[in-house]
């Protein structure tokens, strides 16, 4: 009997007679085995081999548990080293899949030290489950220098911390509301008694506890077979990740930790609810709303134009999206250069194609058409009177034959564009009428701006028109009433003025030597809606209200003090303007700015003028390129920063007010931002009309620098003086983009109002940012007048039918009827 030293290998030689042939063999002895006896005896060669095969002469005191169950190697101290994804002292238990933890939890005392280690104490290295060790407390949140680390939450955990592991099968049994092999997904609702999630398949194997009758090694007791998810999203939608849902809505990007874990239902058209089980009813206009106001329905302009005369032919289709978001494509629409085929206007063909779409999705629509230079194409405007509410952008499909355009130009080129000239609405953010007052909106010009000139000392960018009374200048009583109706505009009632308790919405700017001061549109102008009175020519319940930004200039000519920033027509004579009601809002309009101040502020002497956030854009596009990154996500904590950041869902006014370009020629070192002279009217004389749309932001993002890009609005590059390259190119700040919910029907030029436009002309290309000033609108009061069952009934979500209140009838409850009981 002897105890061999660690890692001993005994080797024997046995000799046989008479030929004295030897037989050699060895026995590996681990360092915790005690060899008790080796007894040699005389035996035949056959017996010797049999003895060796059965270890008849060696008895070992112990061995690895269960021979490591065939899933590991037996090593020192009778310890099993388990194969990958096996664990336990005998390697009989399976490890379940790991996923990002929905909720982080400490792992507990893993090393048996009776204490929980700190976030940076790595324990149990070389263990089966954690070969490189792990921590017992929460995941690392700071580095060794104490700096907070990003993306350190939601560490990997078995079954993502939302399930229990069946050690027999190595499958996760997910808690209710979660599914996936590692319980890594939040389940979409299903009809199996709530959101019963499971990472297991539909097998019927039973989980037995450590003390269960099956003698298995489950981590828990009493859970039976997994229930598979059935009929997710009620069969009326698809279950998708939050990243997929974001991308399908204007290609937004969702990149947080749960981008592949949080799930939701994308419902089919006509269905709603978290599980898509609720049927939606027909939308309609509240009949009581149109007793006092008009409905704002969608107006869409389509333009098809060629560079050469009489060159257009071919066909295209329109893709119409209803209020539920479902798209419908019309039959092919044959076109011509004049917009007339066989004496039939193209409008007639378009209206018929829309009305014949299945399910009557477009019950009524009107169309007006005009030729472009007789035979260079045409444009037409569709008014969707039968589809109230806010509609997605209409689209042109010109690829009816694969990738080849089916709109053809025999010579030259063509453009096919679409823009939303009037954005429909479901909510009215201007619900309060200024009772006892009607107004007219006039252009401040000597004649219509298209043929005459602007007039008056008060005409500046943001100040091209004015409000007046229905019979002429406001009386003192009318002016006081209008001031009281406009009220506060800047969140702060403590700085209101006059007995009317209102804000003027003005800022003072200085320019030129001296300097000369000007009253200009301020940080918080007022916003109003004007609706023609019922006696107006052509009045219907679809005569939409016009939005205007308004402020007060006490230095303006008498009767012109209430300044208007945007116009819907060129009427400058009182007799030709339309008498309208005034509707106001408690919402706040803020002129967007950037810098070390918090709002656009006065520059009445020689100080610097506040920097505005401006943009440029192409006509028939929904992308606005801004001079600064306006996203709330990238808003810096310190200054300089945006006065108001922008995020998805925000509201913006993007108006043409002949914004200035800025010029150092006046001789001052601090010119008025944008200058005091009108600049970007369509031809420096004629303003774009109907620009009072209230846009909703669908996306805010940045893109990498392009070949002709710059990120600094202060870079001044003039093509006439840039001799650093052989062919100088215009550089633009085009990396900061805001996308809105409708294509803009006019062009916002580049003009660089904050830089030194030394040449004073846009053709110099020294202007690298847009000149159109942006205004952010924060709603307050509102009335939703377009809704299911027209606010005059209840929607039965089971049948999708309206149950109308007494006195109302129709499939949308939008008709008043005294006989309806």
mmCIF file of N, CA and C in Angstrom, residues 698-771:
data_model
loop_
_atom_site.group_PDB
_atom_site.id
_atom_site.type_symbol
_atom_site.label_atom_id
_atom_site.label_comp_id
_atom_site.label_asym_id
_atom_site.label_seq_id
_atom_site.Cartn_x
_atom_site.Cartn_y
_atom_site.Cartn_z
ATOM 1 N N UNK A 698 -41.901 64.510 -39.220
ATOM 2 C CA UNK A 698 -41.902 63.050 -39.260
ATOM 3 C C UNK A 698 -40.534 62.450 -38.975
ATOM 4 N N UNK A 699 -39.482 63.264 -39.105
ATOM 5 C CA UNK A 699 -38.138 62.720 -38.941
ATOM 6 C C UNK A 699 -37.147 63.871 -38.805
ATOM 7 N N UNK A 700 -36.176 63.723 -37.893
ATOM 8 C CA UNK A 700 -35.083 64.690 -37.738
ATOM 9 C C UNK A 700 -33.783 63.898 -37.691
ATOM 10 N N UNK A 701 -32.820 64.237 -38.543
ATOM 11 C CA UNK A 701 -31.599 63.444 -38.587
ATOM 12 C C UNK A 701 -30.480 64.225 -39.259
ATOM 13 N N UNK A 702 -29.291 63.652 -39.199
ATOM 14 C CA UNK A 702 -28.135 64.216 -39.888
ATOM 15 C C UNK A 702 -27.562 63.174 -40.830
ATOM 16 N N UNK A 703 -26.864 63.629 -41.851
ATOM 17 C CA UNK A 703 -26.218 62.745 -42.813
ATOM 18 C C UNK A 703 -24.750 63.136 -42.908
ATOM 19 N N UNK A 704 -23.894 62.236 -43.389
ATOM 20 C CA UNK A 704 -22.464 62.559 -43.517
ATOM 21 C C UNK A 704 -22.228 63.681 -44.520
ATOM 22 N N UNK A 705 -21.072 64.296 -44.405
ATOM 23 C CA UNK A 705 -20.691 65.355 -45.326
ATOM 24 C C UNK A 705 -20.573 64.829 -46.746
ATOM 25 N N UNK A 706 -21.086 65.590 -47.695
ATOM 26 C CA UNK A 706 -20.934 65.254 -49.094
ATOM 27 C C UNK A 706 -19.773 66.003 -49.719
ATOM 28 N N UNK A 707 -19.598 65.815 -51.012
ATOM 29 C CA UNK A 707 -18.481 66.436 -51.713
ATOM 30 C C UNK A 707 -18.544 67.956 -51.640
ATOM 31 N N UNK A 708 -19.740 68.504 -51.766
ATOM 32 C CA UNK A 708 -19.904 69.950 -51.789
ATOM 33 C C UNK A 708 -20.581 70.436 -50.510
ATOM 34 N N UNK A 709 -20.271 69.792 -49.380
ATOM 35 C CA UNK A 709 -20.916 70.120 -48.125
ATOM 36 C C UNK A 709 -19.978 70.842 -47.184
ATOM 37 N N UNK A 710 -20.564 71.530 -46.243
ATOM 38 C CA UNK A 710 -19.842 72.086 -45.110
ATOM 39 C C UNK A 710 -20.755 71.985 -43.908
ATOM 40 N N UNK A 711 -20.191 71.895 -42.729
ATOM 41 C CA UNK A 711 -21.020 71.785 -41.534
ATOM 42 C C UNK A 711 -21.118 73.116 -40.801
ATOM 43 N N UNK A 712 -20.379 74.115 -41.244
ATOM 44 C CA UNK A 712 -20.353 75.382 -40.541
ATOM 45 C C UNK A 712 -21.120 76.447 -41.310
ATOM 46 N N UNK A 713 -22.191 76.991 -40.721
ATOM 47 C CA UNK A 713 -22.915 78.074 -41.399
ATOM 48 C C UNK A 713 -22.069 79.328 -41.582
ATOM 49 N N UNK A 714 -20.964 79.434 -40.854
ATOM 50 C CA UNK A 714 -20.138 80.640 -40.943
ATOM 51 C C UNK A 714 -19.120 80.578 -42.073
ATOM 52 N N UNK A 715 -19.049 79.418 -42.749
ATOM 53 C CA UNK A 715 -18.120 79.322 -43.880
ATOM 54 C C UNK A 715 -18.661 80.144 -45.049
ATOM 55 N N UNK A 716 -17.895 81.101 -45.503
ATOM 56 C CA UNK A 716 -18.300 81.931 -46.633
ATOM 57 C C UNK A 716 -17.455 81.561 -47.839
ATOM 58 N N UNK A 717 -18.062 80.994 -48.830
ATOM 59 C CA UNK A 717 -17.328 80.564 -50.021
ATOM 60 C C UNK A 717 -18.008 81.175 -51.238
ATOM 61 N N UNK A 718 -17.345 82.046 -51.912
ATOM 62 C CA UNK A 718 -17.890 82.757 -53.059
ATOM 63 C C UNK A 718 -17.254 82.190 -54.325
ATOM 64 N N UNK A 719 -18.089 81.740 -55.235
ATOM 65 C CA UNK A 719 -17.554 81.109 -56.443
ATOM 66 C C UNK A 719 -16.680 82.075 -57.238
ATOM 67 N N UNK A 720 -16.962 83.366 -57.099
ATOM 68 C CA UNK A 720 -16.171 84.342 -57.864
ATOM 69 C C UNK A 720 -14.800 84.595 -57.250
ATOM 70 N N UNK A 721 -14.622 84.211 -55.984
ATOM 71 C CA UNK A 721 -13.335 84.482 -55.333
ATOM 72 C C UNK A 721 -12.629 83.225 -54.855
ATOM 73 N N UNK A 722 -13.276 82.082 -54.983
ATOM 74 C CA UNK A 722 -12.661 80.838 -54.530
ATOM 75 C C UNK A 722 -11.778 80.288 -55.644
ATOM 76 N N UNK A 723 -10.504 80.585 -55.571
ATOM 77 C CA UNK A 723 -9.578 80.156 -56.620
ATOM 78 C C UNK A 723 -8.720 78.979 -56.175
ATOM 79 N N UNK A 724 -9.123 78.320 -55.075
ATOM 80 C CA UNK A 724 -8.299 77.234 -54.568
ATOM 81 C C UNK A 724 -8.416 75.993 -55.428
ATOM 82 N N UNK A 725 -9.492 75.892 -56.203
ATOM 83 C CA UNK A 725 -9.661 74.763 -57.098
ATOM 84 C C UNK A 725 -9.995 75.280 -58.483
ATOM 85 N N UNK A 726 -9.749 74.433 -59.465
ATOM 86 C CA UNK A 726 -9.932 74.869 -60.843
ATOM 87 C C UNK A 726 -11.388 75.192 -61.148
ATOM 88 N N UNK A 727 -12.304 74.356 -60.649
ATOM 89 C CA UNK A 727 -13.731 74.579 -60.891
ATOM 90 C C UNK A 727 -14.432 74.727 -59.550
ATOM 91 N N UNK A 728 -14.471 75.930 -59.017
ATOM 92 C CA UNK A 728 -15.060 76.118 -57.692
ATOM 93 C C UNK A 728 -16.530 75.720 -57.672
ATOM 94 N N UNK A 729 -16.942 75.104 -56.602
ATOM 95 C CA UNK A 729 -18.314 74.621 -56.456
ATOM 96 C C UNK A 729 -18.974 75.287 -55.265
ATOM 97 N N UNK A 730 -20.251 75.345 -55.319
ATOM 98 C CA UNK A 730 -21.008 75.891 -54.209
ATOM 99 C C UNK A 730 -20.984 74.908 -53.045
ATOM 100 N N UNK A 731 -20.694 75.402 -51.840
ATOM 101 C CA UNK A 731 -20.705 74.564 -50.643
ATOM 102 C C UNK A 731 -21.980 74.849 -49.864
ATOM 103 N N UNK A 732 -22.640 73.836 -49.427
ATOM 104 C CA UNK A 732 -23.904 74.016 -48.718
ATOM 105 C C UNK A 732 -23.879 73.292 -47.382
ATOM 106 N N UNK A 733 -24.559 73.872 -46.399
ATOM 107 C CA UNK A 733 -24.784 73.168 -45.138
ATOM 108 C C UNK A 733 -25.987 72.257 -45.379
ATOM 109 N N UNK A 734 -25.726 71.016 -45.727
ATOM 110 C CA UNK A 734 -26.796 70.113 -46.136
ATOM 111 C C UNK A 734 -26.776 68.797 -45.366
ATOM 112 N N UNK A 735 -26.263 68.841 -44.138
ATOM 113 C CA UNK A 735 -26.188 67.613 -43.349
ATOM 114 C C UNK A 735 -27.279 67.526 -42.285
ATOM 115 N N UNK A 736 -27.981 68.634 -42.017
ATOM 116 C CA UNK A 736 -29.025 68.660 -40.992
ATOM 117 C C UNK A 736 -30.385 68.712 -41.675
ATOM 118 N N UNK A 737 -31.207 67.701 -41.442
ATOM 119 C CA UNK A 737 -32.441 67.564 -42.222
ATOM 120 C C UNK A 737 -33.645 67.382 -41.298
ATOM 121 N N UNK A 738 -34.706 68.107 -41.611
ATOM 122 C CA UNK A 738 -36.023 67.893 -41.008
ATOM 123 C C UNK A 738 -36.960 67.435 -42.120
ATOM 124 N N UNK A 739 -37.648 66.337 -41.906
ATOM 125 C CA UNK A 739 -38.675 65.889 -42.847
ATOM 126 C C UNK A 739 -40.049 66.154 -42.252
ATOM 127 N N UNK A 740 -40.961 66.650 -43.099
ATOM 128 C CA UNK A 740 -42.311 66.966 -42.657
ATOM 129 C C UNK A 740 -43.314 66.080 -43.397
ATOM 130 N N UNK A 741 -44.586 66.198 -43.001
ATOM 131 C CA UNK A 741 -45.590 65.242 -43.458
ATOM 132 C C UNK A 741 -46.237 65.588 -44.788
ATOM 133 N N UNK A 742 -45.727 66.574 -45.485
ATOM 134 C CA UNK A 742 -46.262 66.894 -46.799
ATOM 135 C C UNK A 742 -45.205 67.578 -47.645
ATOM 136 N N UNK A 743 -45.226 67.301 -48.949
ATOM 137 C CA UNK A 743 -44.298 67.985 -49.849
ATOM 138 C C UNK A 743 -44.662 69.467 -49.931
ATOM 139 N N UNK A 744 -43.653 70.313 -49.868
ATOM 140 C CA UNK A 744 -43.850 71.756 -49.879
ATOM 141 C C UNK A 744 -43.952 72.226 -51.330
ATOM 142 N N UNK A 745 -44.955 73.051 -51.613
ATOM 143 C CA UNK A 745 -45.246 73.412 -52.999
ATOM 144 C C UNK A 745 -44.452 74.582 -53.537
ATOM 145 N N UNK A 746 -43.462 75.075 -52.819
ATOM 146 C CA UNK A 746 -42.657 76.191 -53.285
ATOM 147 C C UNK A 746 -41.220 75.962 -52.866
ATOM 148 N N UNK A 747 -40.311 76.725 -53.467
ATOM 149 C CA UNK A 747 -38.897 76.531 -53.221
ATOM 150 C C UNK A 747 -38.374 77.527 -52.195
ATOM 151 N N UNK A 748 -37.642 77.025 -51.222
ATOM 152 C CA UNK A 748 -36.959 77.878 -50.266
ATOM 153 C C UNK A 748 -35.494 77.947 -50.627
ATOM 154 N N UNK A 749 -35.031 79.104 -51.078
ATOM 155 C CA UNK A 749 -33.674 79.239 -51.611
ATOM 156 C C UNK A 749 -32.626 79.328 -50.513
ATOM 157 N N UNK A 750 -31.382 79.136 -50.936
ATOM 158 C CA UNK A 750 -30.251 79.416 -50.072
ATOM 159 C C UNK A 750 -29.922 80.899 -50.176
ATOM 160 N N UNK A 751 -29.521 81.491 -49.035
ATOM 161 C CA UNK A 751 -29.220 82.914 -49.073
ATOM 162 C C UNK A 751 -28.325 83.357 -47.949
ATOM 163 N N UNK A 752 -28.083 82.486 -46.984
ATOM 164 C CA UNK A 752 -27.114 82.728 -45.933
ATOM 165 C C UNK A 752 -27.295 84.070 -45.225
ATOM 166 N N UNK A 753 -28.391 84.236 -44.485
ATOM 167 C CA UNK A 753 -28.625 85.538 -43.853
ATOM 168 C C UNK A 753 -27.657 85.868 -42.735
ATOM 169 N N UNK A 754 -26.953 84.881 -42.184
ATOM 170 C CA UNK A 754 -26.104 85.198 -41.040
ATOM 171 C C UNK A 754 -24.655 85.487 -41.435
ATOM 172 N N UNK A 755 -24.335 85.349 -42.702
ATOM 173 C CA UNK A 755 -22.955 85.558 -43.127
ATOM 174 C C UNK A 755 -22.785 86.882 -43.867
ATOM 175 N N UNK A 756 -21.588 87.170 -44.275
ATOM 176 C CA UNK A 756 -21.290 88.419 -44.973
ATOM 177 C C UNK A 756 -21.435 88.209 -46.467
ATOM 178 N N UNK A 757 -22.617 88.461 -46.968
ATOM 179 C CA UNK A 757 -22.868 88.318 -48.393
ATOM 180 C C UNK A 757 -22.291 89.541 -49.100
ATOM 181 N N UNK A 758 -20.973 89.556 -49.273
ATOM 182 C CA UNK A 758 -20.281 90.751 -49.757
ATOM 183 C C UNK A 758 -20.728 91.159 -51.149
ATOM 184 N N UNK A 759 -21.040 90.177 -51.969
ATOM 185 C CA UNK A 759 -21.452 90.516 -53.330
ATOM 186 C C UNK A 759 -22.907 90.945 -53.382
ATOM 187 N N UNK A 760 -23.682 90.521 -52.380
ATOM 188 C CA UNK A 760 -25.081 90.932 -52.315
ATOM 189 C C UNK A 760 -25.969 90.259 -53.332
ATOM 190 N N UNK A 761 -25.516 89.175 -53.950
ATOM 191 C CA UNK A 761 -26.343 88.487 -54.939
ATOM 192 C C UNK A 761 -26.213 86.996 -54.752
ATOM 193 N N UNK A 762 -27.338 86.302 -54.856
ATOM 194 C CA UNK A 762 -27.305 84.862 -54.671
ATOM 195 C C UNK A 762 -26.514 84.173 -55.766
ATOM 196 N N UNK A 763 -26.441 84.798 -56.950
ATOM 197 C CA UNK A 763 -25.698 84.185 -58.052
ATOM 198 C C UNK A 763 -24.212 84.077 -57.748
ATOM 199 N N UNK A 764 -23.787 84.766 -56.694
ATOM 200 C CA UNK A 764 -22.375 84.670 -56.326
ATOM 201 C C UNK A 764 -22.065 83.339 -55.659
ATOM 202 N N UNK A 765 -23.093 82.692 -55.169
ATOM 203 C CA UNK A 765 -22.940 81.410 -54.480
ATOM 204 C C UNK A 765 -22.109 81.535 -53.204
ATOM 205 N N UNK A 766 -22.153 82.679 -52.591
ATOM 206 C CA UNK A 766 -21.505 82.807 -51.290
ATOM 207 C C UNK A 766 -22.446 82.374 -50.181
ATOM 208 N N UNK A 767 -23.647 82.002 -50.557
ATOM 209 C CA UNK A 767 -24.685 81.704 -49.571
ATOM 210 C C UNK A 767 -24.817 80.193 -49.399
ATOM 211 N N UNK A 768 -24.514 79.696 -48.207
ATOM 212 C CA UNK A 768 -24.479 78.238 -48.040
ATOM 213 C C UNK A 768 -25.550 77.698 -47.106
ATOM 214 N N UNK A 769 -26.451 78.553 -46.608
ATOM 215 C CA UNK A 769 -27.565 78.074 -45.803
ATOM 216 C C UNK A 769 -28.854 78.666 -46.342
ATOM 217 N N UNK A 770 -29.982 78.078 -45.904
ATOM 218 C CA UNK A 770 -31.270 78.584 -46.346
ATOM 219 C C UNK A 770 -31.595 79.927 -45.721
ATOM 220 N N UNK A 771 -32.585 80.606 -46.282
ATOM 221 C CA UNK A 771 -32.988 81.902 -45.759
ATOM 222 C C UNK A 771 -34.387 81.871 -45.156
#
